[in-house]
């Protein structure tokens, strides 16, 4: 009677130990399956590749420039007067010789009439002097002939020498009068020329009362309104800026000056400009000016580019992004910049071999153009390089690209996962069988207690 409880407890202990062993075995089987799955994934590495392209690459220098008007004219009055009218609106585009302002003409019209009247007077004085010269010339000729006759008569003793000398003196007096008359005529002519100049000046002054635009351009605000007084050569009425064509001034490092000078005489150097608003389009122009001195404080050289600007995209005073093309590299090897890696020995790329493995290829990188770079040494046209997925690569690693090459590694990984699943299922089956055995043992123990 006392042995049965011991048998029951012993049976329960055996069943617990058996269940623990089954759980351990099941766990070992599942873990082995997962271990084989990770080993299977150690095959081909998925990457993105591209081919090296050979093409001509432009070498551009980027800078920030300031847009300047091709010509900026300050409109000022050349005469003093009251502004009667303005023939344009502020901000209008005006053409060359278009009327802008009108100044009160009345004082200048009166001055012109006065100058013309004086001119008529001087013309009359000249005519009078010329007539006086003609009359005195006739008298002088008569006096000269009379003096000659009196001299002949005096030689023959017909008249006295005193009479002959009086006739000679009269002739000399007439000659002096002729010289005076001729001087008077010359003076009248000079006065007439001076008065004609005064008339012309009065006409010019009258013309200054109509102010026109000297160029095609865009007007600014009107500084002096209608009715205001404009002082000659002092008061700025408005300004006119020529924007077709237009200049963009910018500075670049002085180290690029030699290449620019070498290409300036051979061909036009293209320049592009883009305003800084979000909807801006590229405007094309050409280099027009190189400054004669380098700025020693910044080691830069000032340049100026000329743009036709027919659509008026560029505006004076505006900032613009400028790109200056200094050279073109012919037949350059080009690839995306993300393919370039940096190691202890310098820059390199992962070069794809025919067997879908990679090798580290040292390269020499040159000009950069946005997302692309020029490889000066180390690659040839048509070779394939890795652009994404380099972190999992080393020399000799097998790769898998988007076209399915090298997919065995990925499939091997899947097999490992299947084996792990099967191991887990085996462990679960062991746990189920052991649970049934534990139930049978517990039933036998209960029946023994009832019989007792």
mmCIF file of C-alpha atoms in Angstrom, residues 52 66 119-120 141-142 164 217 278 280 287 383 395:
data_model
loop_
_atom_site.group_PDB
_atom_site.id
_atom_site.type_symbol
_atom_site.label_atom_id
_atom_site.label_comp_id
_atom_site.label_asym_id
_atom_site.label_seq_id
_atom_site.Cartn_x
_atom_site.Cartn_y
_atom_site.Cartn_z
ATOM 1 C CA UNK A 52 31.120 53.324 -69.281
ATOM 2 C CA UNK A 66 24.929 90.473 -61.929
ATOM 3 C CA UNK A 119 20.397 138.796 -88.714
ATOM 4 C CA UNK A 120 18.260 140.803 -91.159
ATOM 5 C CA UNK A 141 39.247 156.184 -109.475
ATOM 6 C CA UNK A 142 38.192 159.643 -110.673
ATOM 7 C CA UNK A 164 48.873 169.151 -109.349
ATOM 8 C CA UNK A 217 15.010 101.028 -73.821
ATOM 9 C CA UNK A 278 11.788 78.910 -60.152
ATOM 10 C CA UNK A 280 13.547 80.540 -65.293
ATOM 11 C CA UNK A 287 31.828 86.148 -73.626
ATOM 12 C CA UNK A 383 32.979 48.206 -69.557
ATOM 13 C CA UNK A 395 37.064 41.564 -54.909
#
